[in-house]
PDB file of C-alpha atoms in Angstrom:
ATOM      1  CA  UNK A 100      -6.326 -22.132  54.036  1.00 55.00           C
ATOM      2  CA  UNK A 101      -4.960 -23.996  57.339  1.00 61.00           C
ATOM      3  CA  UNK A 102      -1.400 -24.330  58.095  1.00 67.00           C
ATOM      4  CA  UNK A 103       0.395 -27.555  58.052  1.00 64.00           C
ATOM      5  CA  UNK A 104       2.762 -29.013  59.968  1.00 69.00           C
ATOM      6  CA  UNK A 105       4.805 -31.276  58.610  1.00 79.00           C
ATOM      7  CA  UNK A 106       5.067 -30.339  55.227  1.00 79.00           C
ATOM      8  CA  UNK A 107       3.618 -33.986  54.187  1.00 82.00           C
ATOM      9  CA  UNK A 108       0.960 -32.462  55.315  1.00 84.00           C
ATOM     10  CA  UNK A 109       0.469 -29.606  53.285  1.00 83.00           C
ATOM     11  CA  UNK A 110       1.235 -31.841  50.229  1.00 83.00           C
ATOM     12  CA  UNK A 111      -1.360 -34.515  51.137  1.00 87.00           C
ATOM     13  CA  UNK A 112      -3.778 -31.967  51.511  1.00 87.00           C
ATOM     14  CA  UNK A 113      -3.030 -30.596  47.745  1.00 86.00           C
ATOM     15  CA  UNK A 114      -2.985 -33.560  46.338  1.00 88.00           C
ATOM     16  CA  UNK A 115      -6.609 -33.828  47.447  1.00 90.00           C
ATOM     17  CA  UNK A 116      -7.745 -30.157  46.638  1.00 89.00           C
ATOM     18  CA  UNK A 117      -6.021 -31.876  42.640  1.00 89.00           C
ATOM     19  CA  UNK A 118      -7.985 -34.769  42.893  1.00 90.00           C
ATOM     20  CA  UNK A 119     -11.306 -33.151  43.771  1.00 89.00           C
ATOM     21  CA  UNK A 120     -10.775 -30.330  40.960  1.00 87.00           C
ATOM     22  CA  UNK A 121      -9.681 -33.275  38.144  1.00 87.00           C
ATOM     23  CA  UNK A 122     -13.434 -34.603  39.486  1.00 87.00           C
ATOM     24  CA  UNK A 123     -15.218 -31.760  38.772  1.00 84.00           C
ATOM     25  CA  UNK A 124     -14.169 -31.650  34.635  1.00 85.00           C
ATOM     26  CA  UNK A 125     -15.159 -35.143  34.774  1.00 85.00           C
ATOM     27  CA  UNK A 126     -15.157 -36.207  31.137  1.00 87.00           C
ATOM     28  CA  UNK A 127     -13.987 -32.951  29.657  1.00 87.00           C
ATOM     29  CA  UNK A 128     -11.646 -34.149  28.016  1.00 86.00           C
ATOM     30  CA  UNK A 129     -12.922 -36.801  25.641  1.00 87.00           C
ATOM     31  CA  UNK A 130     -15.990 -34.064  25.055  1.00 87.00           C
ATOM     32  CA  UNK A 131     -13.785 -31.561  23.610  1.00 87.00           C
ATOM     33  CA  UNK A 132     -11.812 -34.284  21.465  1.00 86.00           C
ATOM     34  CA  UNK A 133     -14.913 -35.401  19.930  1.00 85.00           C
ATOM     35  CA  UNK A 134     -16.170 -31.575  19.311  1.00 84.00           C
ATOM     36  CA  UNK A 135     -12.876 -30.983  17.795  1.00 84.00           C
ATOM     37  CA  UNK A 136     -13.368 -34.376  15.649  1.00 82.00           C
ATOM     38  CA  UNK A 137     -17.128 -32.160  14.517  1.00 80.00           C
ATOM     39  CA  UNK A 138     -15.722 -29.300  13.959  1.00 80.00           C
ATOM     40  CA  UNK A 139     -13.106 -30.322  11.717  1.00 77.00           C
ATOM     41  CA  UNK A 140     -15.702 -32.927   9.568  1.00 74.00           C
ATOM     42  CA  UNK A 141     -15.061 -36.363  11.045  1.00 75.00           C
ATOM     43  CA  UNK A 142     -18.857 -36.301  12.834  1.00 71.00           C
ATOM     44  CA  UNK A 143     -19.070 -39.205  10.543  1.00 70.00           C
ATOM     45  CA  UNK A 144     -19.449 -42.744  12.485  1.00 69.00           C
ATOM     46  CA  UNK A 145     -20.258 -45.264   9.610  1.00 67.00           C
ATOM     47  CA  UNK A 146     -17.770 -47.335   8.144  1.00 69.00           C
ATOM     48  CA  UNK A 147     -18.848 -46.595   4.467  1.00 70.00           C
ATOM     49  CA  UNK A 148     -18.418 -43.064   3.344  1.00 69.00           C
ATOM     50  CA  UNK A 149     -21.917 -41.027   2.940  1.00 66.00           C
ATOM     51  CA  UNK A 150     -23.293 -39.581   0.003  1.00 69.00           C
ATOM     52  CA  UNK A 151     -23.706 -36.416   1.064  1.00 68.00           C
ATOM     53  CA  UNK A 152     -22.093 -34.875   3.924  1.00 70.00           C
ATOM     54  CA  UNK A 153     -22.262 -31.095   4.673  1.00 73.00           C
ATOM     55  CA  UNK A 154     -20.355 -29.887   8.299  1.00 74.00           C
ATOM     56  CA  UNK A 155     -23.350 -27.000   9.161  1.00 78.00           C
ATOM     57  CA  UNK A 156     -21.228 -27.058  12.589  1.00 79.00           C
ATOM     58  CA  UNK A 157     -17.915 -26.332  11.889  1.00 79.00           C
ATOM     59  CA  UNK A 158     -19.449 -23.092   9.380  1.00 80.00           C
ATOM     60  CA  UNK A 159     -21.730 -22.085  12.116  1.00 82.00           C
ATOM     61  CA  UNK A 160     -18.716 -21.799  14.962  1.00 83.00           C
ATOM     62  CA  UNK A 161     -16.162 -20.019  12.302  1.00 81.00           C
ATOM     63  CA  UNK A 162     -19.162 -17.554  12.019  1.00 83.00           C
ATOM     64  CA  UNK A 163     -19.762 -16.299  15.345  1.00 81.00           C
ATOM     65  CA  UNK A 164     -16.202 -16.325  15.715  1.00 81.00           C
ATOM     66  CA  UNK A 165     -15.334 -14.148  13.012  1.00 79.00           C
ATOM     67  CA  UNK A 166     -18.007 -11.930  14.655  1.00 78.00           C
ATOM     68  CA  UNK A 167     -16.431 -11.486  17.594  1.00 76.00           C
ATOM     69  CA  UNK A 168     -12.918 -10.930  16.281  1.00 74.00           C
ATOM     70  CA  UNK A 169     -14.004  -8.438  13.803  1.00 74.00           C
ATOM     71  CA  UNK A 170     -15.162  -6.262  16.559  1.00 71.00           C
ATOM     72  CA  UNK A 171     -13.039  -4.839  18.669  1.00 69.00           C
ATOM     73  CA  UNK A 172     -14.288  -5.657  23.020  1.00 69.00           C
ATOM     74  CA  UNK A 173     -16.053  -2.494  24.687  1.00 74.00           C
ATOM     75  CA  UNK A 174     -15.150  -2.503  28.276  1.00 78.00           C
ATOM     76  CA  UNK A 175     -17.099   0.094  30.835  1.00 82.00           C
ATOM     77  CA  UNK A 176     -16.052   0.844  33.907  1.00 86.00           C
ATOM     78  CA  UNK A 177     -18.723   2.509  36.139  1.00 85.00           C
ATOM     79  CA  UNK A 178     -17.982   3.882  39.184  1.00 86.00           C
ATOM     80  CA  UNK A 179     -19.498   2.038  42.715  1.00 82.00           C
ATOM     81  CA  UNK A 180     -19.565   5.202  44.826  1.00 83.00           C
ATOM     82  CA  UNK A 181     -19.623   8.982  44.902  1.00 85.00           C
ATOM     83  CA  UNK A 182     -15.987  10.175  44.544  1.00 85.00           C
ATOM     84  CA  UNK A 183     -15.153   7.929  42.087  1.00 87.00           C
ATOM     85  CA  UNK A 184     -15.804   8.843  38.709  1.00 87.00           C
ATOM     86  CA  UNK A 185     -11.899   9.677  38.370  1.00 89.00           C
ATOM     87  CA  UNK A 186     -10.875   6.247  39.927  1.00 89.00           C
ATOM     88  CA  UNK A 187     -12.981   4.570  37.435  1.00 90.00           C
ATOM     89  CA  UNK A 188     -11.669   7.247  34.563  1.00 90.00           C
ATOM     90  CA  UNK A 189      -8.243   6.183  35.248  1.00 90.00           C
ATOM     91  CA  UNK A 190      -9.217   2.061  35.996  1.00 89.00           C
ATOM     92  CA  UNK A 191     -11.254   2.349  32.300  1.00 88.00           C
ATOM     93  CA  UNK A 192      -7.942   3.792  30.414  1.00 87.00           C
ATOM     94  CA  UNK A 193      -5.775   1.642  31.787  1.00 84.00           C
ATOM     95  CA  UNK A 194      -7.555  -1.748  31.070  1.00 81.00           C
ATOM     96  CA  UNK A 195      -7.970  -0.497  27.820  1.00 82.00           C
ATOM     97  CA  UNK A 196      -4.713  -0.207  26.984  1.00 80.00           C
ATOM     98  CA  UNK A 197      -3.556  -3.544  28.686  1.00 75.00           C
ATOM     99  CA  UNK A 198      -6.741  -4.901  26.204  1.00 76.00           C
ATOM    100  CA  UNK A 199      -4.808  -2.712  22.980  1.00 77.00           C
ATOM    101  CA  UNK A 200      -1.191  -4.902  23.959  1.00 75.00           C
ATOM    102  CA  UNK A 201      -2.071  -8.241  24.721  1.00 72.00           C
ATOM    103  CA  UNK A 202      -4.551  -8.208  21.574  1.00 77.00           C
ATOM    104  CA  UNK A 203      -8.240  -9.013  22.703  1.00 75.00           C
ATOM    105  CA  UNK A 204      -9.796  -8.911  19.688  1.00 76.00           C
ATOM    106  CA  UNK A 205      -7.920 -12.124  19.409  1.00 80.00           C
ATOM    107  CA  UNK A 206      -7.993 -13.743  22.326  1.00 82.00           C
ATOM    108  CA  UNK A 207     -11.644 -13.148  22.344  1.00 83.00           C
ATOM    109  CA  UNK A 208     -11.274 -15.394  19.279  1.00 83.00           C
ATOM    110  CA  UNK A 209      -9.851 -18.198  21.429  1.00 85.00           C
ATOM    111  CA  UNK A 210     -12.586 -17.380  23.920  1.00 85.00           C
ATOM    112  CA  UNK A 211     -15.290 -18.198  21.937  1.00 85.00           C
ATOM    113  CA  UNK A 212     -13.570 -21.658  20.189  1.00 86.00           C
ATOM    114  CA  UNK A 213     -13.383 -23.032  23.645  1.00 88.00           C
ATOM    115  CA  UNK A 214     -16.450 -21.912  24.998  1.00 85.00           C
ATOM    116  CA  UNK A 215     -17.898 -23.725  21.756  1.00 85.00           C
ATOM    117  CA  UNK A 216     -15.502 -26.567  22.432  1.00 85.00           C
ATOM    118  CA  UNK A 217     -16.137 -27.339  25.760  1.00 86.00           C
ATOM    119  CA  UNK A 218     -19.137 -24.590  27.008  1.00 84.00           C
ATOM    120  CA  UNK A 219     -16.548 -22.763  28.811  1.00 84.00           C
ATOM    121  CA  UNK A 220     -13.652 -20.720  28.703  1.00 86.00           C
ATOM    122  CA  UNK A 221     -10.517 -19.240  31.258  1.00 86.00           C
ATOM    123  CA  UNK A 222      -8.921 -16.417  31.377  1.00 85.00           C
ATOM    124  CA  UNK A 223      -6.390 -15.257  33.862  1.00 84.00           C
ATOM    125  CA  UNK A 224      -4.434 -11.856  34.361  1.00 81.00           C
ATOM    126  CA  UNK A 225      -1.423 -12.855  36.257  1.00 83.00           C
ATOM    127  CA  UNK A 226       1.205 -10.176  36.930  1.00 84.00           C
ATOM    128  CA  UNK A 227       4.875 -11.100  34.893  1.00 81.00           C
ATOM    129  CA  UNK A 228       7.572  -8.974  36.624  1.00 83.00           C
ATOM    130  CA  UNK A 229       9.821  -9.711  33.233  1.00 79.00           C
ATOM    131  CA  UNK A 230       7.900  -7.810  31.228  1.00 77.00           C
ATOM    132  CA  UNK A 231       7.912  -4.017  30.187  1.00 76.00           C
ATOM    133  CA  UNK A 232      11.575  -3.894  30.752  1.00 78.00           C
ATOM    134  CA  UNK A 233      11.738  -5.767  33.710  1.00 79.00           C
ATOM    135  CA  UNK A 234       8.636  -3.679  35.866  1.00 83.00           C
ATOM    136  CA  UNK A 235       6.586  -5.797  34.814  1.00 83.00           C
ATOM    137  CA  UNK A 236       3.171  -5.452  33.630  1.00 80.00           C
ATOM    138  CA  UNK A 237      -0.275  -7.791  33.453  1.00 79.00           C
ATOM    139  CA  UNK A 238      -0.823 -10.323  31.037  1.00 80.00           C
ATOM    140  CA  UNK A 239      -4.203 -11.453  29.715  1.00 80.00           C
ATOM    141  CA  UNK A 240      -4.090 -14.741  29.162  1.00 85.00           C
ATOM    142  CA  UNK A 241      -6.600 -17.370  27.003  1.00 87.00           C
ATOM    143  CA  UNK A 242      -6.245 -21.115  29.374  1.00 89.00           C
ATOM    144  CA  UNK A 243      -6.967 -24.686  28.036  1.00 88.00           C
ATOM    145  CA  UNK A 244     -10.015 -25.959  30.129  1.00 89.00           C
ATOM    146  CA  UNK A 245      -8.754 -29.069  29.877  1.00 87.00           C
ATOM    147  CA  UNK A 246      -5.987 -27.815  32.588  1.00 87.00           C
ATOM    148  CA  UNK A 247      -7.648 -25.951  34.907  1.00 88.00           C
ATOM    149  CA  UNK A 248      -9.903 -26.463  37.892  1.00 86.00           C
ATOM    150  CA  UNK A 249     -12.079 -24.569  40.523  1.00 86.00           C
ATOM    151  CA  UNK A 250     -14.408 -25.897  44.016  1.00 86.00           C
ATOM    152  CA  UNK A 251     -16.673 -27.803  42.363  1.00 82.00           C
ATOM    153  CA  UNK A 252     -18.992 -26.400  45.219  1.00 80.00           C
ATOM    154  CA  UNK A 253     -19.349 -23.005  43.756  1.00 76.00           C
ATOM    155  CA  UNK A 254     -22.933 -21.928  43.742  1.00 63.00           C
ATOM    156  CA  UNK A 255     -22.110 -20.664  40.214  1.00 71.00           C
ATOM    157  CA  UNK A 256     -19.523 -19.993  37.593  1.00 68.00           C
ATOM    158  CA  UNK A 257     -19.831 -16.188  37.701  1.00 70.00           C
ATOM    159  CA  UNK A 258     -19.024 -16.359  41.615  1.00 72.00           C
ATOM    160  CA  UNK A 259     -15.811 -18.207  41.373  1.00 72.00           C
ATOM    161  CA  UNK A 260     -14.699 -15.839  44.315  1.00 74.00           C
ATOM    162  CA  UNK A 261     -16.564 -17.477  46.669  1.00 78.00           C
ATOM    163  CA  UNK A 262     -14.321 -20.419  46.229  1.00 81.00           C
ATOM    164  CA  UNK A 263     -12.155 -22.486  48.174  1.00 86.00           C
ATOM    165  CA  UNK A 264      -9.839 -23.227  45.315  1.00 87.00           C
ATOM    166  CA  UNK A 265      -8.318 -22.538  41.879  1.00 86.00           C
ATOM    167  CA  UNK A 266      -5.966 -25.155  39.902  1.00 87.00           C
ATOM    168  CA  UNK A 267      -3.921 -23.728  36.499  1.00 86.00           C
ATOM    169  CA  UNK A 268      -1.708 -26.411  35.261  1.00 85.00           C
ATOM    170  CA  UNK A 269       1.363 -25.474  32.810  1.00 84.00           C
ATOM    171  CA  UNK A 270       3.961 -27.314  31.139  1.00 82.00           C
ATOM    172  CA  UNK A 271       6.947 -25.455  32.055  1.00 83.00           C
ATOM    173  CA  UNK A 272      10.735 -26.570  31.111  1.00 86.00           C
ATOM    174  CA  UNK A 273      12.692 -27.626  33.701  1.00 86.00           C
ATOM    175  CA  UNK A 274      15.313 -25.169  33.436  1.00 86.00           C
ATOM    176  CA  UNK A 275      12.849 -22.110  33.556  1.00 85.00           C
ATOM    177  CA  UNK A 276      11.907 -23.798  36.896  1.00 85.00           C
ATOM    178  CA  UNK A 277      15.248 -23.598  38.418  1.00 86.00           C
ATOM    179  CA  UNK A 278      16.222 -20.238  37.619  1.00 85.00           C
ATOM    180  CA  UNK A 279      12.634 -19.146  39.038  1.00 82.00           C
ATOM    181  CA  UNK A 280      13.541 -21.952  42.791  1.00 84.00           C
ATOM    182  CA  UNK A 281      17.070 -21.982  42.759  1.00 85.00           C
ATOM    183  CA  UNK A 282      16.433 -23.993  45.794  1.00 81.00           C
ATOM    184  CA  UNK A 283      13.978 -26.349  46.105  1.00 80.00           C
ATOM    185  CA  UNK A 284      13.967 -26.264  42.014  1.00 81.00           C
ATOM    186  CA  UNK A 285      17.171 -28.752  41.704  1.00 82.00           C
ATOM    187  CA  UNK A 286      14.452 -31.623  43.315  1.00 82.00           C
ATOM    188  CA  UNK A 287      11.863 -31.208  40.466  1.00 82.00           C
ATOM    189  CA  UNK A 288      12.545 -34.002  38.042  1.00 81.00           C
ATOM    190  CA  UNK A 289      11.540 -33.674  34.471  1.00 79.00           C
ATOM    191  CA  UNK A 290       7.889 -35.638  33.623  1.00 75.00           C
ATOM    192  CA  UNK A 291       8.639 -38.888  32.112  1.00 67.00           C
ATOM    193  CA  UNK A 292       5.205 -38.873  30.141  1.00 62.00           C
ATOM    194  CA  UNK A 293       6.478 -35.687  28.463  1.00 58.00           C
ATOM    195  CA  UNK A 294      10.080 -36.649  28.275  1.00 56.00           C
ATOM    196  CA  UNK A 295      10.758 -37.690  24.355  1.00 52.00           C
ATOM    197  CA  UNK A 296      14.714 -37.772  24.989  1.00 47.00           C
ATOM    198  CA  UNK A 297      15.255 -42.023  24.677  1.00 47.00           C
ATOM    199  CA  UNK A 298      17.879 -44.139  24.089  1.00 43.00           C
ATOM    200  CA  UNK A 299      17.492 -45.545  20.635  1.00 46.00           C
ATOM    201  CA  UNK A 300      16.873 -49.305  20.875  1.00 49.00           C
ATOM    202  CA  UNK A 301      15.818 -52.027  18.531  1.00 52.00           C
ATOM    203  CA  UNK A 302      12.411 -53.022  18.758  1.00 57.00           C
ATOM    204  CA  UNK A 303      10.763 -56.338  19.885  1.00 61.00           C
ATOM    205  CA  UNK A 304       9.057 -58.732  17.575  1.00 61.00           C
ATOM    206  CA  UNK A 305       6.256 -57.845  19.839  1.00 66.00           C
ATOM    207  CA  UNK A 306       6.335 -53.865  19.336  1.00 64.00           C
ATOM    208  CA  UNK A 307       6.808 -54.783  15.625  1.00 62.00           C
ATOM    209  CA  UNK A 308       3.349 -56.696  15.567  1.00 64.00           C
ATOM    210  CA  UNK A 309       1.627 -54.203  17.395  1.00 69.00           C
ATOM    211  CA  UNK A 310       2.675 -51.485  15.405  1.00 67.00           C
ATOM    212  CA  UNK A 311       2.126 -53.271  12.037  1.00 66.00           C
ATOM    213  CA  UNK A 312      -2.006 -54.125  13.673  1.00 65.00           C
ATOM    214  CA  UNK A 313      -1.995 -50.534  14.947  1.00 69.00           C
ATOM    215  CA  UNK A 314      -1.255 -48.797  11.939  1.00 63.00           C
ATOM    216  CA  UNK A 315      -3.689 -51.656   9.677  1.00 64.00           C
ATOM    217  CA  UNK A 316      -7.116 -50.374  12.278  1.00 65.00           C
ATOM    218  CA  UNK A 317      -6.360 -46.829  11.999  1.00 60.00           C
ATOM    219  CA  UNK A 318      -5.731 -46.629  16.007  1.00 61.00           C
ATOM    220  CA  UNK A 319      -4.779 -43.105  17.320  1.00 57.00           C
ATOM    221  CA  UNK A 320      -1.269 -42.678  17.930  1.00 58.00           C
ATOM    222  CA  UNK A 321       0.204 -41.604  20.818  1.00 60.00           C
ATOM    223  CA  UNK A 322       0.932 -37.779  21.568  1.00 61.00           C
ATOM    224  CA  UNK A 323       5.085 -37.179  20.342  1.00 63.00           C
ATOM    225  CA  UNK A 324       6.584 -36.390  23.217  1.00 67.00           C
ATOM    226  CA  UNK A 325       8.823 -32.918  23.985  1.00 69.00           C
ATOM    227  CA  UNK A 326      12.648 -33.247  23.520  1.00 76.00           C
ATOM    228  CA  UNK A 327      12.632 -30.561  26.224  1.00 80.00           C
ATOM    229  CA  UNK A 328      12.704 -31.885  29.829  1.00 82.00           C
ATOM    230  CA  UNK A 329       8.998 -30.417  31.504  1.00 83.00           C
ATOM    231  CA  UNK A 330       7.581 -30.477  34.424  1.00 82.00           C
ATOM    232  CA  UNK A 331       3.716 -29.929  35.421  1.00 80.00           C
ATOM    233  CA  UNK A 332       3.658 -26.662  37.149  1.00 83.00           C
ATOM    234  CA  UNK A 333       0.760 -25.719  39.302  1.00 82.00           C
TER     235      UNK A 333
END
């Protein structure tokens, strides 16, 4: 990545990267929400109840996910050249231990569900210095594809290492961010869309009428906000 001076140019560049990642995701969020409804048996779109409805999709997906989680994942690490056999054995033992520690069979089930819902699954293996008694260890995290983004100009999903960027979005408590970044962490403000600590107030007549109309028409309710101050961390 090129160097930027002043800092405002860097922020502008990162915002452009974020917008490019959002464009690459397209309507992934809407498609996942629709697929979740289908798996839950809410695929009927008619106003009247059907005479017969069998959710074959849910049964098929759960059957495949059960087969994935029942069998423990296996890994093979082959030496890439002469004299690398012992190194491959050490790596095999290390990775197998990490998989056991992180309960890979259950993570495999989540990977399968995300693949069924969105067509893609994202796994990251960051290093957490706070694990293993403060000595640090590798984490195995299955991420929600709706909050991940990759260089859309990469030639293939299996060749993401050839891309120029990857975006991972988390919702982190403000206190944690300020403890990790004592200086600039104090400049971080809670995300207003996620805040739920609002002062109680009386609803206006228009708000009362709108609430009654939404309940009558069955309009989707807003997602409940978190009582813990949080911010986006990318």
